[in-house]
Amino acid sequence: MIRYLTLPVHRSESIGGNYCLLAVRDAGLAALCRPGMFFELKSGAAGQDRRLFKPVSIYKVQSDEIAFLIKVLGPGTQALQVLEPGAPLKLLGPLGNAFQLVKDSRVLLVSGGVGYPPLAYLRDKLDASNEFTFLHGGNCRDDVFPCDDVWTVDGSSGRQGLVTEGAVQLIRDKGINVVYSCGPLPMLKALAQIVGPILHYVSLEAYMACGVGVCHGCAVPVGEGYQRVCKEGPVFDASLIRWGEL
Amino acid sequence: MNRLAASLGRMELQSPVAVASGTFGTEYFDLFDQSVLGLYVSKTITLQARTGNPPPRLYETEAGLLNAIGLQNPGLEAFIGEELPRLREVLKVPLIVSFSGASIDEFVQILLALEKEEGLAGYEVNVSCPNVEKEGIAFGADPDVVYALTRRLAELTQRELIVKLSPNVTDIAAIAQAAEAGGASSLALINTLYGMAIDWNTGKSRISRPVCGYSGIGIKPVALALTYKTAQAVRIPILAMGGIHSWQDALEFFYAGAAAIAVGTALYCDPLSAARIMQGLREHMEARGLSLKQIIGTVS
């Protein structure tokens, strides 16, 4: 059941150069959230009513609070960034499928840039029977968030290089048998190659309009045809994605 | 008294608000009561399944949305076998099935198959999709072809026959007149305009199909002008659409000559837009002591 609500922003923070955190409180909505799901978000401020919603993954759910970590990319996310506590936030969701939660596995989480939030939420909900390592990469220190091992392209934080280099080592050394990932397309493509036959769940990003499966705008090449990131996704089995077409 | 009762060809509608083909699904009935709608228009179907265009298929511009979906649909057989029974069960408002073909024979074949099915009020003949090679606008740009196609289809059905027109033509009035002469009982317009966006940083097209369909707020003045122009040229009613977000927008289209209106891209900016428009129209008509039919085409 999809819900459409306008809620007052409960918390609003600027993070680093290019990110912001927004949180709302609603116990009913929080109870529907699962790692991997997303909301379509939009500022309730005047002047936004003829703009599209922006799809944003759930970052954290703690009791009745739902938090979003948002990268500011264009007019829609700029309008979200300036929302102060108490300002109206429009939410449509929760939308999409969720990550399959495994047990008794050696798990690797790999995120890049704004791919971090869904994996941070997943990490919080992973069963204690799993051993896991969380790698995160970004262009520079502004893209870095708490995890086990940080990589930056410019070396300004953590290890210098691409996060996929870290994944190669870990898969080799730790006998990883489940991988979860989310991040920019070049990272995901490289990772899919590295991971090979290991079970690999990828959360994909796509430009989106409706968010509920009716417009077919967010289609990605999966299986024999196209599947919708908003409906069949955003989490896909990496082995079914036709990476060459992305 | 229903001040918002509307007539569209052979149909009497409880509401003048419809949804644009391809932009709507019953999913939205989780959010508002379907009685808001005067009719439900399905996504366009084709004889064979179509997988649609490669991604990216969408981009939001400064004023409106670009899309290149490419008529992704499961094909006629799957529609009749799976989607239609579901729609019949869920819908309490009249169903219009939108369809397109790559030849007149294909259009005929689809219509004949749908004629055997119960639970539909009529058809929207889509001759105006900008995102496919053979179906769509390749058909809708030539008045002679539109006449021949409409005539064949009109002979085969007593149901509502709506022809959906493209704005991407030199003279929409001539095409509208051809559809009317061929036996269309109403017209739907406009389909999307041609549009394009380029990433200035990389020089790449924002959409996989560079010239694609443009909808939403930016096309409203164009849609309004073409509604007016068409209404001046034909007697059959017009289901008008193009950038309608508010009840005030809808009123403009009624004054220009629309018998009913459809909401499309606005649903992606506010899933309750159709319900909001209906409520606003009702309150406005009540306050003015008017009914919808009194104002249609009365622009001065």
XYZ file of C-alpha atoms in Angstrom:
546
model
C 0.000 0.000 0.000
C 1.522 3.278 -1.154
C 0.988 6.320 0.990
C 1.127 9.976 0.031
C 1.711 12.381 2.899
C 2.915 15.852 3.672
C 4.902 15.813 6.905
C 6.823 18.530 8.731
C 10.591 18.107 8.568
C 11.720 16.917 11.984
C 15.476 17.243 11.468
C 17.430 19.005 8.765
C 21.231 19.088 8.526
C 23.788 20.104 5.964
C 26.479 17.456 5.566
C 29.779 18.127 3.857
C 29.740 20.200 0.734
C 27.006 18.532 -1.187
C 24.743 16.445 0.995
C 21.888 17.091 3.359
C 19.964 15.020 5.849
C 16.201 15.280 6.230
C 14.135 13.337 8.727
C 10.402 13.054 9.350
C 8.430 11.262 12.068
C 5.498 8.972 11.380
C 5.165 5.652 13.171
C 2.840 4.093 10.589
C 5.111 5.002 7.699
C 8.263 3.918 9.533
C 6.724 0.489 10.123
C 6.382 -0.022 6.351
C 10.052 0.686 5.573
C 12.578 -2.007 4.624
C 16.226 -1.651 3.563
C 16.408 -0.996 -0.176
C 13.072 0.811 -0.428
C 12.832 4.458 -1.412
C 10.456 7.396 -1.327
C 9.570 9.960 -3.945
C 10.316 13.251 -2.155
C 9.467 16.820 -2.929
C 9.599 20.101 -1.094
C 6.144 21.306 -0.075
C 7.239 24.906 -0.590
C 5.493 27.200 -3.051
C 6.871 27.037 -6.566
C 7.490 23.299 -6.486
C 3.991 22.138 -7.355
C 4.752 21.667 -11.066
C 8.082 19.913 -10.526
C 8.590 16.155 -10.321
C 9.337 14.249 -7.148
C 12.884 12.913 -6.690
C 13.483 9.280 -5.768
C 15.520 9.025 -2.551
C 16.537 5.817 -0.745
C 15.737 5.370 2.910
C 18.868 6.023 5.015
C 17.796 5.249 8.569
C 14.677 4.222 10.416
C 14.811 4.570 14.190
C 11.525 4.062 16.018
C 9.145 6.509 14.277
C 11.833 8.567 12.523
C 12.666 8.073 8.828
C 15.862 9.780 7.652
C 17.114 10.525 4.150
C 20.668 11.375 3.136
C 20.375 13.396 -0.044
C 22.981 14.490 -2.575
C 22.186 17.900 -3.962
C 22.261 17.546 -7.733
C 19.693 19.864 -9.309
C 16.680 22.093 -8.662
C 14.598 19.340 -7.002
C 17.247 18.378 -4.467
C 18.242 22.039 -3.951
C 14.648 22.689 -2.891
C 14.940 19.797 -0.417
C 18.246 21.047 0.964
C 16.820 24.380 2.097
C 13.936 22.856 4.090
C 14.144 23.847 7.756
C 12.622 21.887 10.632
C 8.861 22.313 10.519
C 8.771 22.937 6.749
C 6.486 20.650 4.704
C 8.010 17.631 2.952
C 5.888 15.616 0.513
C 6.471 11.879 0.557
C 5.124 9.152 -1.726
C 6.038 5.683 -0.583
C 7.622 3.553 0.617
C 8.280 2.316 -2.912
C 10.110 -0.497 -4.650
C 11.282 -3.894 -3.464
C 13.767 -4.435 -0.659
C 17.108 -6.178 -0.233
C 16.854 -9.921 0.406
C 18.213 -10.373 3.915
C 20.633 -13.292 4.222
C 21.773 -15.255 7.281
C 24.989 -17.067 8.235
C 26.891 -15.484 5.342
C 30.131 -13.640 4.736
C 28.747 -10.388 3.396
C 30.399 -7.526 1.534
C 28.658 -4.166 1.245
C 30.065 -1.793 -1.368
C 28.785 1.710 -1.950
C 29.956 4.695 -3.939
C 28.969 8.332 -3.367
C 25.246 8.712 -2.812
C 24.884 4.932 -3.022
C 25.773 4.913 0.674
C 22.357 5.444 2.358
C 20.544 2.222 1.332
C 23.554 0.136 2.344
C 23.902 1.944 5.671
C 20.264 1.099 6.371
C 20.860 -2.493 5.259
C 23.898 -2.790 7.545
C 21.717 -1.810 10.518
C 19.216 -4.565 9.691
C 21.578 -7.390 8.714
C 21.144 -10.487 10.841
C 23.789 -10.944 13.555
C 24.609 -14.396 12.191
C 26.405 -12.730 9.253
C 29.997 -11.541 9.151
C 30.152 -8.362 7.144
C 32.487 -5.677 5.828
C 31.290 -2.322 4.533
C 33.404 -0.536 1.919
C 32.599 2.924 0.714
C 34.208 5.098 -1.919
C 33.897 8.648 -3.188
C 35.656 11.265 -5.227
C 36.877 13.163 -2.176
C 36.361 13.518 1.585
C 32.983 15.202 1.031
C 31.645 11.880 -0.269
C 32.830 9.856 2.726
C 30.556 8.386 5.384
C 31.103 6.007 8.331
C 31.987 2.454 7.291
C 34.765 -0.141 7.723
C 37.030 0.981 4.921
C 37.010 4.245 2.982
C 38.438 4.886 -0.482
C 38.697 8.236 -2.231
C 39.798 8.972 -5.771
C 41.848 12.008 -4.685
C 43.196 10.396 -1.521
C 41.751 13.117 0.727
C 40.288 10.491 3.059
C 40.974 6.802 3.624
C 42.862 4.922 0.962
C 43.520 6.450 -2.420
C 41.909 4.689 -5.353
C 38.630 3.126 -6.391
C 36.537 1.260 -3.883
C 36.396 -1.658 -6.302
C 40.122 -2.262 -5.630
C 39.212 -2.885 -2.015
C 36.467 -5.271 -3.096
C 38.937 -7.361 -5.116
C 41.134 -7.927 -2.053
C 38.271 -8.743 0.282
C 36.551 -11.181 -2.026
C 39.879 -12.985 -2.426
C 40.882 -12.947 1.248
C 37.615 -13.381 3.108
C 35.661 -15.927 1.105
C 32.767 -13.507 0.616
C 29.583 -15.258 -0.494
C 27.054 -12.399 -0.682
C 27.608 -8.891 -2.075
C 25.280 -5.901 -1.813
C 26.060 -2.766 -3.785
C 24.807 0.667 -4.731
C 26.605 3.512 -6.439
C 27.489 5.111 -9.773
C 27.128 2.965 -12.862
C 30.848 2.613 -13.725
C 31.475 1.344 -10.180
C 28.608 -1.140 -10.357
C 29.685 -2.417 -13.765
C 33.259 -2.954 -12.570
C 32.036 -4.601 -9.397
C 29.738 -6.987 -11.278
C 32.815 -8.167 -13.227
C 34.881 -8.565 -10.069
C 32.164 -10.344 -8.108
C 31.481 -12.815 -10.917
C 29.301 -15.755 -9.874
C 28.941 -14.754 -6.207
C 25.363 -13.838 -5.187
C 25.200 -10.083 -5.799
C 22.280 -7.740 -5.096
C 22.530 -4.333 -6.748
C 20.380 -1.313 -5.986
C 20.100 0.708 -9.205
C 19.471 4.387 -9.612
C 17.356 5.770 -12.453
C 15.716 8.950 -13.571
C 12.134 8.556 -12.455
C 8.722 10.146 -12.939
C 5.786 8.299 -11.366
C 7.670 6.066 -8.908
C 4.743 3.633 -8.780
C 5.214 1.578 -11.947
C 2.848 3.227 -14.384
C 5.044 5.376 -16.636
C 7.819 2.873 -17.503
C 10.301 5.743 -17.508
C 12.870 4.147 -15.194
C 13.224 0.909 -17.167
C 16.584 -0.894 -17.124
C 17.731 -3.890 -19.192
C 17.111 -6.892 -16.940
C 16.389 -10.439 -18.055
C 14.915 -10.533 -21.544
C 13.319 -7.088 -21.694
C 13.244 -4.082 -19.422
C 12.236 -3.920 -15.790
C 11.209 -0.889 -13.778
C 13.615 0.371 -11.132
C 10.623 1.706 -9.181
C 8.563 -1.480 -9.209
C 10.577 -4.654 -9.860
C 13.622 -2.836 -8.390
C 15.493 -0.894 -7.243
C 17.238 -4.068 -6.025
C 18.129 -6.549 -8.772
C 20.119 -9.758 -8.988
C 23.284 -8.463 -10.682
C 23.561 -11.583 -12.849
C 20.269 -10.688 -14.589
C 21.258 -7.127 -15.526
C 22.443 -6.672 -19.131
C 25.338 -4.451 -18.077
C 26.592 -3.843 -21.608
C 23.424 -1.936 -22.437
C 23.710 0.446 -19.501
C -27.557 18.544 -10.225
C -24.178 17.581 -11.645
C -22.721 20.823 -12.935
C -19.717 18.919 -14.272
C -21.574 16.366 -16.400
C -19.793 16.093 -19.735
C -20.486 14.533 -23.129
C -17.779 12.982 -25.249
C -19.159 11.643 -28.514
C -21.398 8.731 -27.633
C -20.572 8.875 -23.934
C -22.157 10.760 -21.074
C -19.554 11.319 -18.373
C -20.055 12.015 -14.686
C -16.807 13.980 -14.620
C -14.956 15.932 -17.328
C -11.596 14.794 -15.944
C -9.801 11.855 -17.552
C -6.263 10.507 -17.509
C -3.843 10.643 -20.421
C -2.935 7.290 -21.931
C 0.337 5.881 -20.629
C 0.485 8.058 -17.559
C -1.900 6.281 -15.256
C -2.514 2.984 -13.526
C -4.988 1.635 -11.012
C -2.154 1.970 -8.451
C -3.304 5.569 -8.020
C -6.675 4.392 -6.704
C -4.831 3.626 -3.466
C -4.615 7.402 -3.121
C -7.958 8.724 -4.392
C -11.432 7.506 -5.263
C -11.796 6.606 -8.929
C -15.202 8.325 -9.127
C -13.186 11.526 -9.609
C -12.552 10.365 -13.187
C -15.037 10.534 -16.038
C -13.169 7.833 -17.893
C -10.053 5.705 -17.686
C -7.757 5.515 -20.708
C -5.414 2.520 -20.832
C -1.783 2.595 -21.847
C -1.487 2.185 -25.621
C -1.326 -1.439 -26.712
C 0.041 -2.843 -29.962
C -0.520 -6.148 -31.765
C 2.780 -7.626 -30.613
C 4.485 -6.920 -27.296
C 6.942 -4.026 -27.386
C 9.905 -3.828 -25.033
C 10.197 -0.054 -25.397
C 13.261 2.138 -25.897
C 16.596 1.727 -24.101
C 17.283 3.908 -21.055
C 17.556 6.722 -20.223
C 13.944 7.400 -21.103
C 13.181 10.453 -18.977
C 14.489 13.919 -18.234
C 12.865 16.804 -16.407
C 13.518 20.101 -18.191
C 13.167 23.653 -16.906
C 9.470 23.448 -17.761
C 8.098 19.966 -18.245
C 9.177 16.420 -18.931
C 10.906 14.623 -21.816
C 10.165 10.957 -22.383
C 11.012 8.215 -24.834
C 9.176 5.212 -23.437
C 8.459 3.789 -26.878
C 5.028 2.213 -26.310
C 6.307 -0.513 -23.995
C 3.360 -2.882 -23.604
C 2.646 -6.611 -23.339
C 0.810 -6.841 -26.688
C -2.836 -7.452 -27.567
C -3.096 -11.058 -26.447
C -1.620 -10.470 -22.991
C -3.714 -7.329 -22.609
C -6.929 -9.226 -23.326
C -5.877 -12.237 -21.269
C -4.459 -10.529 -18.202
C -4.851 -6.769 -18.043
C -8.408 -6.386 -19.329
C -9.999 -8.815 -16.829
C -8.223 -6.995 -14.021
C -9.352 -3.580 -15.275
C -12.926 -4.845 -15.689
C -12.922 -5.960 -12.102
C -11.403 -2.804 -10.634
C -12.955 -0.062 -12.748
C -16.265 1.570 -11.970
C -15.732 4.292 -14.596
C -15.843 3.761 -18.386
C -12.731 2.187 -19.907
C -11.214 3.459 -23.134
C -8.551 1.190 -24.618
C -5.786 3.038 -26.412
C -4.110 1.184 -29.271
C -1.726 1.717 -32.140
C -0.581 -0.195 -35.192
C 2.085 -0.214 -37.884
C -0.476 -0.602 -40.687
C -4.206 -0.080 -41.188
C -4.640 -3.857 -41.093
C -2.964 -4.005 -37.699
C -5.299 -1.349 -36.316
C -8.254 -3.296 -37.728
C -7.037 -6.572 -36.269
C -6.714 -5.049 -32.796
C -10.109 -3.373 -32.942
C -11.823 -6.570 -34.089
C -10.263 -8.521 -31.233
C -11.342 -5.876 -28.711
C -14.865 -5.732 -30.166
C -15.374 -9.278 -28.902
C -14.564 -8.185 -25.369
C -17.026 -6.762 -22.904
C -16.455 -3.999 -20.443
C -14.985 -1.299 -22.643
C -16.707 1.897 -23.616
C -14.518 2.710 -26.579
C -11.151 3.207 -28.159
C -8.436 5.784 -28.423
C -6.711 5.374 -31.776
C -3.157 6.514 -31.148
C -1.717 7.919 -34.380
C 0.560 10.364 -32.642
C 3.297 8.716 -30.561
C 6.600 10.487 -31.331
C 8.770 7.706 -29.889
C 8.335 4.822 -32.340
C 9.262 4.361 -35.984
C 6.240 2.798 -37.641
C 3.287 3.205 -35.334
C 2.306 6.590 -34.102
C 3.030 9.831 -35.783
C 4.091 8.196 -39.058
C 0.346 7.607 -39.333
C -1.046 10.748 -37.859
C 0.672 13.362 -40.007
C -1.184 12.675 -43.257
C -4.896 13.628 -43.477
C -5.575 11.042 -46.199
C -4.155 8.224 -44.099
C -6.031 9.404 -40.988
C -9.253 9.506 -43.024
C -8.743 6.015 -44.478
C -7.846 4.523 -41.100
C -10.693 6.165 -39.203
C -13.183 5.142 -41.865
C -12.167 1.480 -41.679
C -12.388 1.468 -37.890
C -15.648 3.428 -37.712
C -17.348 0.815 -39.890
C -16.448 -1.860 -37.376
C -17.639 -0.417 -34.071
C -20.521 1.333 -32.407
C -18.359 2.202 -29.421
C -16.726 5.557 -28.781
C -13.970 6.111 -31.329
C -11.468 8.728 -30.235
C -8.610 9.643 -32.559
C -5.566 11.003 -30.730
C -3.759 13.698 -32.635
C -0.196 14.944 -32.660
C 0.832 18.580 -32.334
C 3.850 17.845 -34.534
C 2.052 18.594 -37.794
C 1.675 21.645 -39.994
C -2.097 21.878 -39.742
C -3.807 19.986 -36.948
C -7.240 21.242 -38.094
C -6.899 19.420 -41.424
C -6.036 16.155 -39.652
C -8.908 16.657 -37.205
C -11.311 17.209 -40.094
C -10.036 14.050 -41.787
C -10.712 12.034 -38.610
C -14.176 13.573 -38.317
C -14.987 12.847 -41.962
C -13.785 9.271 -41.456
C -16.256 8.767 -38.619
C -14.362 9.501 -35.402
C -16.858 10.298 -32.653
C -14.356 12.446 -30.733
C -10.740 13.608 -30.745
C -7.993 13.573 -28.125
C -5.229 16.133 -28.292
C -2.438 16.863 -27.885
C 0.044 14.017 -27.710
C 3.557 15.116 -26.755
C 5.495 17.726 -28.688
C 8.911 16.918 -30.064
C 11.562 17.849 -27.528
C 15.235 17.367 -26.771
C 17.807 18.005 -24.044
C 21.593 17.728 -24.134
C 24.080 17.490 -21.282
C 26.228 20.577 -21.990
C 29.069 19.034 -20.015
C 29.428 15.833 -22.045
C 27.635 16.751 -25.260
C 25.433 13.665 -24.892
C 21.698 13.561 -25.397
C 19.884 13.280 -22.070
C 17.593 10.635 -23.570
C 18.466 7.520 -25.551
C 16.268 8.677 -28.412
C 17.452 12.266 -28.848
C 14.247 13.707 -30.315
C 11.497 12.476 -28.053
C 8.207 13.507 -26.462
C 7.810 16.710 -24.446
C 4.933 17.078 -21.979
C 3.935 19.024 -18.894
C 3.785 22.646 -17.940
C 5.795 24.014 -20.891
C 3.399 22.683 -23.525
C 0.220 24.158 -22.071
C 0.021 27.262 -24.279
C 0.600 25.107 -27.377
C -2.042 22.580 -26.310
C -4.506 25.357 -25.588
C -3.991 26.978 -29.005
C -4.379 23.648 -30.804
C -7.513 22.823 -28.807
C -8.980 26.168 -29.833
C -7.945 25.777 -33.471
C -9.350 22.259 -33.674
C -12.590 23.172 -31.911
C -13.115 25.863 -34.543
C -12.632 23.317 -37.325
C -14.727 20.304 -36.260
C -18.101 19.503 -34.664
C -17.046 16.392 -32.743
C -15.986 16.889 -29.110
C -12.405 17.191 -27.925
C -10.720 15.491 -24.998
C -7.961 18.020 -24.424
C -4.646 17.596 -22.634
C -1.202 19.142 -22.408
C 0.259 20.671 -19.262
C -2.942 20.732 -17.213
C -1.957 20.874 -13.526
C -4.786 22.807 -11.866
C -8.516 23.401 -12.102
C -7.749 26.853 -13.430
C -5.734 25.279 -16.259
C -8.666 22.970 -16.956
C -11.065 25.912 -17.183
C -8.885 27.512 -19.846
C -9.223 24.374 -21.962
C -12.998 24.313 -21.548
C -13.250 27.940 -22.651
C -11.043 27.057 -25.651
C -13.495 24.357 -26.695
C -12.620 21.124 -24.848
C -15.542 18.888 -23.853
C -13.364 17.078 -21.317
C -9.735 17.200 -20.214
C -7.044 14.696 -19.299
C -4.250 14.864 -16.774
C -0.891 13.226 -17.458
C 2.463 14.601 -16.376
C 0.762 16.516 -13.527
C 0.174 13.172 -11.793
C 3.945 12.861 -11.374
C 4.079 16.249 -9.670
C 1.036 15.551 -7.510
C -0.590 12.108 -7.534
C -3.790 13.789 -6.349
C -3.897 16.302 -9.208
C -6.941 14.742 -10.930
C -8.870 14.739 -7.646
C -7.755 18.283 -6.861
C -8.809 19.520 -10.304
C -12.233 17.908 -9.973
C -12.800 19.438 -6.553
C -11.674 22.882 -7.696
C -13.936 22.767 -10.749
C -16.906 21.710 -8.640
C -16.420 24.541 -6.157
C -15.863 27.086 -8.913
C -18.958 26.100 -10.884
C -21.018 26.071 -7.716
C -19.782 29.525 -6.717
C -20.509 30.920 -10.181
C -23.825 29.093 -10.553
C -22.626 27.640 -13.853
C -22.479 24.230 -15.431
C -19.592 23.034 -17.539
C -21.547 22.758 -20.772
C -22.422 26.457 -20.609
C -18.813 27.556 -20.891
C -17.357 25.139 -23.454
C -15.917 27.025 -26.402
C -17.065 30.442 -25.166
C -13.672 32.148 -25.126
C -13.968 35.784 -26.108
